[in-house]
Short mmCIF file of C-alpha atoms in Angstrom, two decimals:
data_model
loop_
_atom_site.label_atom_id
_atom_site.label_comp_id
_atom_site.label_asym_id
_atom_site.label_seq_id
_atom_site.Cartn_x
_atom_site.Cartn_y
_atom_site.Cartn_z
CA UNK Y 732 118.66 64.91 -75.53
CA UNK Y 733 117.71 68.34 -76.30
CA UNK Y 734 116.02 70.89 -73.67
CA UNK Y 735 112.60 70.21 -75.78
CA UNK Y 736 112.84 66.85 -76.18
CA UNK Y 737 113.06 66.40 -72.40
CA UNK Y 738 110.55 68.56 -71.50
CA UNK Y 739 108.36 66.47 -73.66
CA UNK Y 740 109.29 63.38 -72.20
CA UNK Y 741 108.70 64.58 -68.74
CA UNK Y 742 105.01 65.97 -69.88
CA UNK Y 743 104.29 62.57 -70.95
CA UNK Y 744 105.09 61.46 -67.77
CA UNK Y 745 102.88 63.85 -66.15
CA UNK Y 746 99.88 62.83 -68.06
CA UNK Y 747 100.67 59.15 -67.76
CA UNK Y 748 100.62 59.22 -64.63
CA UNK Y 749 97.40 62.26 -64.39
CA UNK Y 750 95.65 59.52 -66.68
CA UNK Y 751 95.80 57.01 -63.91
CA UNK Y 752 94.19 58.92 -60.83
CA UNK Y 753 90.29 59.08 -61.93
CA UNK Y 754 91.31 55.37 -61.70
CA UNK Y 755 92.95 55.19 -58.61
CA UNK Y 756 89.97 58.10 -57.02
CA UNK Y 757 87.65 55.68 -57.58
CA UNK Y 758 89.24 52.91 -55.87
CA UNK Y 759 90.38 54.27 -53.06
CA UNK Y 760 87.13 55.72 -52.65
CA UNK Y 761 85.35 52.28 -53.13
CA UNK Y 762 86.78 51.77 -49.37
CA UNK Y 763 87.18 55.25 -47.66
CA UNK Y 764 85.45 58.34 -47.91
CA UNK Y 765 86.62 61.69 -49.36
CA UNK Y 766 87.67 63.30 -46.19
CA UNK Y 767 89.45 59.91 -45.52
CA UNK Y 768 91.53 59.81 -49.21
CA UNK Y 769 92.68 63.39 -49.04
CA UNK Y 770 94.60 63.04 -45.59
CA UNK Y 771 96.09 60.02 -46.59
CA UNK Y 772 97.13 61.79 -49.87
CA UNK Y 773 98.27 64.84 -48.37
CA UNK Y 774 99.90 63.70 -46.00
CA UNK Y 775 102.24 61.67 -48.59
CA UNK Y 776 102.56 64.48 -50.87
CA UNK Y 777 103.78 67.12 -47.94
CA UNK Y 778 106.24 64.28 -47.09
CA UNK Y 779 107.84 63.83 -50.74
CA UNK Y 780 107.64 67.68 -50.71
CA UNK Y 781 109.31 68.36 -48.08
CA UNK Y 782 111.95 65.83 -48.92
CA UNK Y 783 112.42 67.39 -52.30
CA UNK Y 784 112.52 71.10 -50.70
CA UNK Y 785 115.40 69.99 -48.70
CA UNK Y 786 117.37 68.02 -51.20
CA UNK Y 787 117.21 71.70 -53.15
CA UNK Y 788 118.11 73.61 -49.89
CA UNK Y 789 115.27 75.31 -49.57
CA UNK Y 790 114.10 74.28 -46.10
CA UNK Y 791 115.29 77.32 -44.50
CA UNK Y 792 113.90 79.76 -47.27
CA UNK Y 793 110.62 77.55 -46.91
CA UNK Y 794 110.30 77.66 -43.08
CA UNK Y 795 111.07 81.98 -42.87
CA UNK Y 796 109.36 83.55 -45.84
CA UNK Y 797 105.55 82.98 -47.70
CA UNK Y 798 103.16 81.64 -44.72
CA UNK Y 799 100.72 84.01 -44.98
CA UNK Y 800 100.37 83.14 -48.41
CA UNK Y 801 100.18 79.50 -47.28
CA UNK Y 802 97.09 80.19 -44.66
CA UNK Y 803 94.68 80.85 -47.14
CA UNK Y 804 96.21 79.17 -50.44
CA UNK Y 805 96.33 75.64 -48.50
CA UNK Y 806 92.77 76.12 -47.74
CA UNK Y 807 91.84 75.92 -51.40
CA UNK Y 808 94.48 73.75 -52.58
CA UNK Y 809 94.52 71.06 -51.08
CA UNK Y 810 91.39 71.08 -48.30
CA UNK Y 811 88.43 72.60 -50.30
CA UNK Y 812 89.57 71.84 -54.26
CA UNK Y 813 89.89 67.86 -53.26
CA UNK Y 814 87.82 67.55 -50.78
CA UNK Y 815 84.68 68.99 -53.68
CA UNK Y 816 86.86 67.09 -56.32
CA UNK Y 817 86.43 63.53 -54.61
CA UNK Y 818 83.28 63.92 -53.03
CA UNK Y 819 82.10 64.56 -57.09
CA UNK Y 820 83.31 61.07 -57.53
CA UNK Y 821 82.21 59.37 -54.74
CA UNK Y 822 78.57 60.30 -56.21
CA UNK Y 823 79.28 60.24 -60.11
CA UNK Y 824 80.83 57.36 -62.45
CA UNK Y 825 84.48 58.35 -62.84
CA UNK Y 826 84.53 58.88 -66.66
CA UNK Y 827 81.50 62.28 -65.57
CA UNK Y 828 83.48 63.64 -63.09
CA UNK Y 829 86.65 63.38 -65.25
CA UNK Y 830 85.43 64.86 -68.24
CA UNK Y 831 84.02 67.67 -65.94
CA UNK Y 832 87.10 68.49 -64.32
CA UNK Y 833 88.48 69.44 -67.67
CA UNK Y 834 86.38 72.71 -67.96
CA UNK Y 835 88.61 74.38 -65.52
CA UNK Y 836 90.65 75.94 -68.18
CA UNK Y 837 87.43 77.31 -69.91
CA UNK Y 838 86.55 78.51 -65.82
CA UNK Y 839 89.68 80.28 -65.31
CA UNK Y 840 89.09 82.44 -68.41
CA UNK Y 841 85.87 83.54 -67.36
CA UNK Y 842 86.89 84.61 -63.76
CA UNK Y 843 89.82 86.37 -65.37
CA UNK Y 844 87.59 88.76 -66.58
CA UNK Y 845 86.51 90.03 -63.03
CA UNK Y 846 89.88 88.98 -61.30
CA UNK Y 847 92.81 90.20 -63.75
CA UNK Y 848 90.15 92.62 -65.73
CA UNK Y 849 91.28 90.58 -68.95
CA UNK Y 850 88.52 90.96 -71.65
CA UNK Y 851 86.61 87.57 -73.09
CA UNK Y 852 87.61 86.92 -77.07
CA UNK Y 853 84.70 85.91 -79.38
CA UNK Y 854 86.78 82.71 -79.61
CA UNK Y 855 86.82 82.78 -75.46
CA UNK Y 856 82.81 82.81 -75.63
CA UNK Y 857 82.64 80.29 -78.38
CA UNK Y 858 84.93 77.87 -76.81
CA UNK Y 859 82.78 77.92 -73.68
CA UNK Y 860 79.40 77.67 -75.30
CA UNK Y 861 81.14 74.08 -76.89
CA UNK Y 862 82.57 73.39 -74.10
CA UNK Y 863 79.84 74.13 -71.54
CA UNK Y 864 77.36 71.80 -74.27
CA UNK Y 865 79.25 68.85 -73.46
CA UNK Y 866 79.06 69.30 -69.24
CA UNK Y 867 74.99 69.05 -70.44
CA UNK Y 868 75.38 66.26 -72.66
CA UNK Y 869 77.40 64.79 -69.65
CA UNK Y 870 74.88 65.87 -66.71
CA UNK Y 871 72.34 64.57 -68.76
CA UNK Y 872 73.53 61.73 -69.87
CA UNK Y 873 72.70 62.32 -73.64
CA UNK Y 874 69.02 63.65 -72.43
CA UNK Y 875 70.13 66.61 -74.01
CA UNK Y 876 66.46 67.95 -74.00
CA UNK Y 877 65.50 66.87 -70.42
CA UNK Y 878 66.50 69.15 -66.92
CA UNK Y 879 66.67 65.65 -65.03
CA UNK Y 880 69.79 65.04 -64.30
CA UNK Y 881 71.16 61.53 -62.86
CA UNK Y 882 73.35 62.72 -60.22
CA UNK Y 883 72.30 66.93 -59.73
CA UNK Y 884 74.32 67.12 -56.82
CA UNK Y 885 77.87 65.08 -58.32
CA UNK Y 886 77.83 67.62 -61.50
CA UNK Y 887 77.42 70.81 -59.18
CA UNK Y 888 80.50 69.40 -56.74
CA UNK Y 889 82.55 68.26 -60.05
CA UNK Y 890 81.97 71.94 -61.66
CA UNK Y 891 82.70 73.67 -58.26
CA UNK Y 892 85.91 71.92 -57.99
CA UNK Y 893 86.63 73.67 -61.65
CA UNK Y 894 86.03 76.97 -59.98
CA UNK Y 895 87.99 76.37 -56.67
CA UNK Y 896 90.85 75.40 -58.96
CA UNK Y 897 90.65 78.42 -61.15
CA UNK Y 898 90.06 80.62 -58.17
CA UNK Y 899 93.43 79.10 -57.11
CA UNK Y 900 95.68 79.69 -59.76
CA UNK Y 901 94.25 82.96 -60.37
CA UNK Y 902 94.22 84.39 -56.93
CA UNK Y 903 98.16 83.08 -57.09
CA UNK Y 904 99.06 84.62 -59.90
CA UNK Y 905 101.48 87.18 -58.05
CA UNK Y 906 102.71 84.07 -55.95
CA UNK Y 907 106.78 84.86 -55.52
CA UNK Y 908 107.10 81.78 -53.75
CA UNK Y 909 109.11 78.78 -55.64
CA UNK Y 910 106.61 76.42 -56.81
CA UNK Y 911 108.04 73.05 -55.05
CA UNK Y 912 108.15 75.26 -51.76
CA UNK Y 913 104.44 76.92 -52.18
CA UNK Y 914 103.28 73.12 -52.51
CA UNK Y 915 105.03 71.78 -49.45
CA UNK Y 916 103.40 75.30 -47.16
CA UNK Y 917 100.09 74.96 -49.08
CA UNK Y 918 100.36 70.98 -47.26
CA UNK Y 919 102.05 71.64 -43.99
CA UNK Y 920 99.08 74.41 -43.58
CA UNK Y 921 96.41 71.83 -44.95
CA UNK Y 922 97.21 68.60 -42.66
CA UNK Y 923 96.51 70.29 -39.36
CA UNK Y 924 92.85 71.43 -40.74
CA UNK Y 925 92.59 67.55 -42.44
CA UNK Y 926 93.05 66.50 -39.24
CA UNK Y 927 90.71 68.29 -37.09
CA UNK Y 928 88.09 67.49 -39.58
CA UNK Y 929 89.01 63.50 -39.25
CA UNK Y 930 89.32 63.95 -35.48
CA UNK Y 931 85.61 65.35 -35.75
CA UNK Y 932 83.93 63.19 -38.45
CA UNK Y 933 84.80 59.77 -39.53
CA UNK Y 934 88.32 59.19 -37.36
CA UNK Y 935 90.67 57.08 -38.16
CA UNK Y 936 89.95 53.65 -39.33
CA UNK Y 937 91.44 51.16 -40.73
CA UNK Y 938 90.06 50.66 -44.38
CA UNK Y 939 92.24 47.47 -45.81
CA UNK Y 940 96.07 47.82 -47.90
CA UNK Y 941 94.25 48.34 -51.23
CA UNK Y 942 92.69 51.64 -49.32
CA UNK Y 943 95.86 52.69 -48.21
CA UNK Y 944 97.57 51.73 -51.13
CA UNK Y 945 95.51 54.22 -53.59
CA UNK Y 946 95.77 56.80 -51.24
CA UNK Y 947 99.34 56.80 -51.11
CA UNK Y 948 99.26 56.17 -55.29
CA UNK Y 949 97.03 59.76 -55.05
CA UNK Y 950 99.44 61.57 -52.70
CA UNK Y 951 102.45 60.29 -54.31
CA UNK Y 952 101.78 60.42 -58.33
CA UNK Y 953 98.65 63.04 -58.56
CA UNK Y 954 99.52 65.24 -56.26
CA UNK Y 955 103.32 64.87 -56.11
CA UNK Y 956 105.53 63.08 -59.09
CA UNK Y 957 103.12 64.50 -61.75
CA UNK Y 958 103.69 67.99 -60.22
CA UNK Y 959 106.91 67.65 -60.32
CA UNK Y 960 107.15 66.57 -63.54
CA UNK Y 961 105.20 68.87 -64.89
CA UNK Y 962 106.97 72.23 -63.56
CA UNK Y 963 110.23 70.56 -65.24
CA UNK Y 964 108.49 70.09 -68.46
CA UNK Y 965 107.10 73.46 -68.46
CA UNK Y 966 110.66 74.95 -67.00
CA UNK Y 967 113.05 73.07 -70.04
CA UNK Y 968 110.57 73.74 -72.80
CA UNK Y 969 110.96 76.62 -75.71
CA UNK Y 970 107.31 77.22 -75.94
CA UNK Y 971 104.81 76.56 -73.32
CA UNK Y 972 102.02 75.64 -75.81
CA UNK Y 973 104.62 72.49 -76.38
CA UNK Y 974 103.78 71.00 -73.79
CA UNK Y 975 100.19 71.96 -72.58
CA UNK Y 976 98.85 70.33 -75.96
CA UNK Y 977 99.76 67.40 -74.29
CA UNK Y 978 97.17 66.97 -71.94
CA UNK Y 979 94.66 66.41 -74.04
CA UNK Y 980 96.02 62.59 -74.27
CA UNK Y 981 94.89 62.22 -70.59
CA UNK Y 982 91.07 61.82 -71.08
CA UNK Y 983 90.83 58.99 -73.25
CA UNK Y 984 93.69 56.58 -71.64
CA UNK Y 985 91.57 57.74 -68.51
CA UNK Y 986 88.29 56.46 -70.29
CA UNK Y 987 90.06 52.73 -71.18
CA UNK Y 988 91.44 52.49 -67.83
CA UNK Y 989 88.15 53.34 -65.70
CA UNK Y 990 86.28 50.63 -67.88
CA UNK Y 991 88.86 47.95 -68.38
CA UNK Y 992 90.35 48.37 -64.39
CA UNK Y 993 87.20 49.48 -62.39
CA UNK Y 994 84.51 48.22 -64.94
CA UNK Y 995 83.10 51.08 -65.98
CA UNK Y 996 80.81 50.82 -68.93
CA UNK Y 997 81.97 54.22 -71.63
CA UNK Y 998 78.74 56.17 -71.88
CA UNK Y 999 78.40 57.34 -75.25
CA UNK Y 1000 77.42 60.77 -73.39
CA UNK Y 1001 80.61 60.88 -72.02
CA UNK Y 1002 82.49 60.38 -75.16
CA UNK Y 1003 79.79 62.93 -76.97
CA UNK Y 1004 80.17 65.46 -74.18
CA UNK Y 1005 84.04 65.07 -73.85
CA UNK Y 1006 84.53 65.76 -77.83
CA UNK Y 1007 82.82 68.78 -77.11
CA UNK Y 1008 84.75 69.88 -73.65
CA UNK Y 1009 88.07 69.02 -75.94
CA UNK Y 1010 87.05 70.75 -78.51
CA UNK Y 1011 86.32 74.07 -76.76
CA UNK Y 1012 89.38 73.71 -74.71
CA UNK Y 1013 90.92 73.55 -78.57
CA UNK Y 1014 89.65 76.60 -79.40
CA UNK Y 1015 90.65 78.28 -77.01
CA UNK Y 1016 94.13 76.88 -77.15
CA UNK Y 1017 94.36 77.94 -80.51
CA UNK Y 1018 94.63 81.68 -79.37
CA UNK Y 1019 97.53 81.28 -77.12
CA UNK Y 1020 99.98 83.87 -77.78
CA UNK Y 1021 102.02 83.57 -80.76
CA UNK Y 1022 104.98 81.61 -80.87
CA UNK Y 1023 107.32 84.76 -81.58
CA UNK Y 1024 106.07 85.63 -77.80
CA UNK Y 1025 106.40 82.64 -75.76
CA UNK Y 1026 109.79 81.84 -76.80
CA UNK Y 1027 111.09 84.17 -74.36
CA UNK Y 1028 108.54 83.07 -71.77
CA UNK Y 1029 109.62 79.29 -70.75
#
């Protein structure tokens, strides 16, 4: 198997298994509350991460160099970006705060303009003014014309958690540290804080082994296995665009499996609104830099 051909096969992978968690979110959140499903979660993914980091040898590197970078980065990702992200579907149907989550893309190109003083494209503006038209189709709920919105507060936290994200990978952009080792700091820095806030709100209770058991699916596949996969995809592939085409099978096998597993009825708002979201992220795909450019780049 070529270097291309496996990098595809692990990008499938990732987006199986990213296709599964608005799924698994809304379970585990069916018997805990947000606070509760992210330190269950993190704590599983800092323990696969750290058992990963050593099987590479690079405990030692990990423990000496890049803390400071992890104080602040594990604040965003994982406390603030999850804790926004789930507490958007604890309020909205999972197929809304799915389709939502997919403008963070379209996000990061906007705040690159004040971050990384990159200039917006006409394509750049158009793909947000699609994209942006199906979050209102969404928080509307096809009431295109109306400024009620079923759930105000759910769209704000699921659009937030689009900007926390982007803030992220933007404000990390000059990260040095390897990405398997940033992950397991960004953790080991987050599960101390998770834990205060636990000790202080809701403590620890015992929620039931379907609980725990989609909070260890969420710390082990979204926020681990999927990572993983997805930085060896992105490592083995020629061109990056390859690969990153590829996520836009995630939202619809995320669509069958919140209505056939959880029950969800599709909205035909969401499916309006995430043709749209798609679509803009499309366009703006479509500008990536040529092919000549990012051969040298993977």
């Amino acid at each position: 198997m070529n270097s291309d051909r496996q990098a595809m096969a692990y990008g499938l992978g990732a987006v199986a298994l990213w296709s599964t968690v608005a799924t698994a979110f809304k379970v585990a959140l069916g018997h805990m509350s947000p606070l509760e499903l992210i330190w269950v979660a993190a704590l599983v993914s800092w323990a696969l991460m750290g058992i990963l980091v050593i099987r590479r040898g690079q405990m030692r590197n990990a423990l000496r160099h890049g803390w400071s970078t992890a104080c602040w980065a594990g604040l965003m990702n994982p406390v603030a970006y999850y804790l926004v992200l789930f507490a958007a579907y604890d309020r909205l149907p999972g197929q809304e705060a799915m389709a939502l989550n997919y403008t963070w893309a379209l996000t990061m190109a906007l705040l690159a303009v004040p971050i990384l003083k990159q200039r917006l494209t006409p394509v750049d503006v158009l793909a947000g003014g699609v994209a942006y038209s199906g979050v209102w189709v969404i928080a509307t709920r096809g009431q295109v014309f109306s400024v009620t919105f079923a759930d105000a507060l759910g769209v704000v936290l699921a659009l937030v958690s689009t900007l926390i994200w982007a803030l992220y990978w933007l404000l990390n952009a000059r990260d040095r540290r390897p990405p398997m080792v940033a992950q397991w700091q960004n953790f080991s820095i987050a599960i101390p804080v998770l834990t205060i806030l636990m000790l202080m709100g809701p403590g620890f209770e015992w929620h039931g082994i379907t609980a725990l058991g989609a909070g260890v699916y969420v710390g082990l596949f979204e926020m681990g296995v999927a990572f993983v996969l997805w930085q060896m995809a992105v490592h083995k592939v020629s061109r990056t665009a390859k690969v990153s085409n590829l996520i836009f099978l995630s939202p619809p096998v995320s669509l069958l499996l919140l209505h056939f597993v959880i029950g969800e009825p599709i909205l035909s708002s969401t499916l309006v609104g995430l043709v749209l979201i798609l679509s803009g992220l499309g366009l703006q795909q479509c500008q990536r830099t040529p092919p000549a450019q990012e051969d040298g780049s993977a």
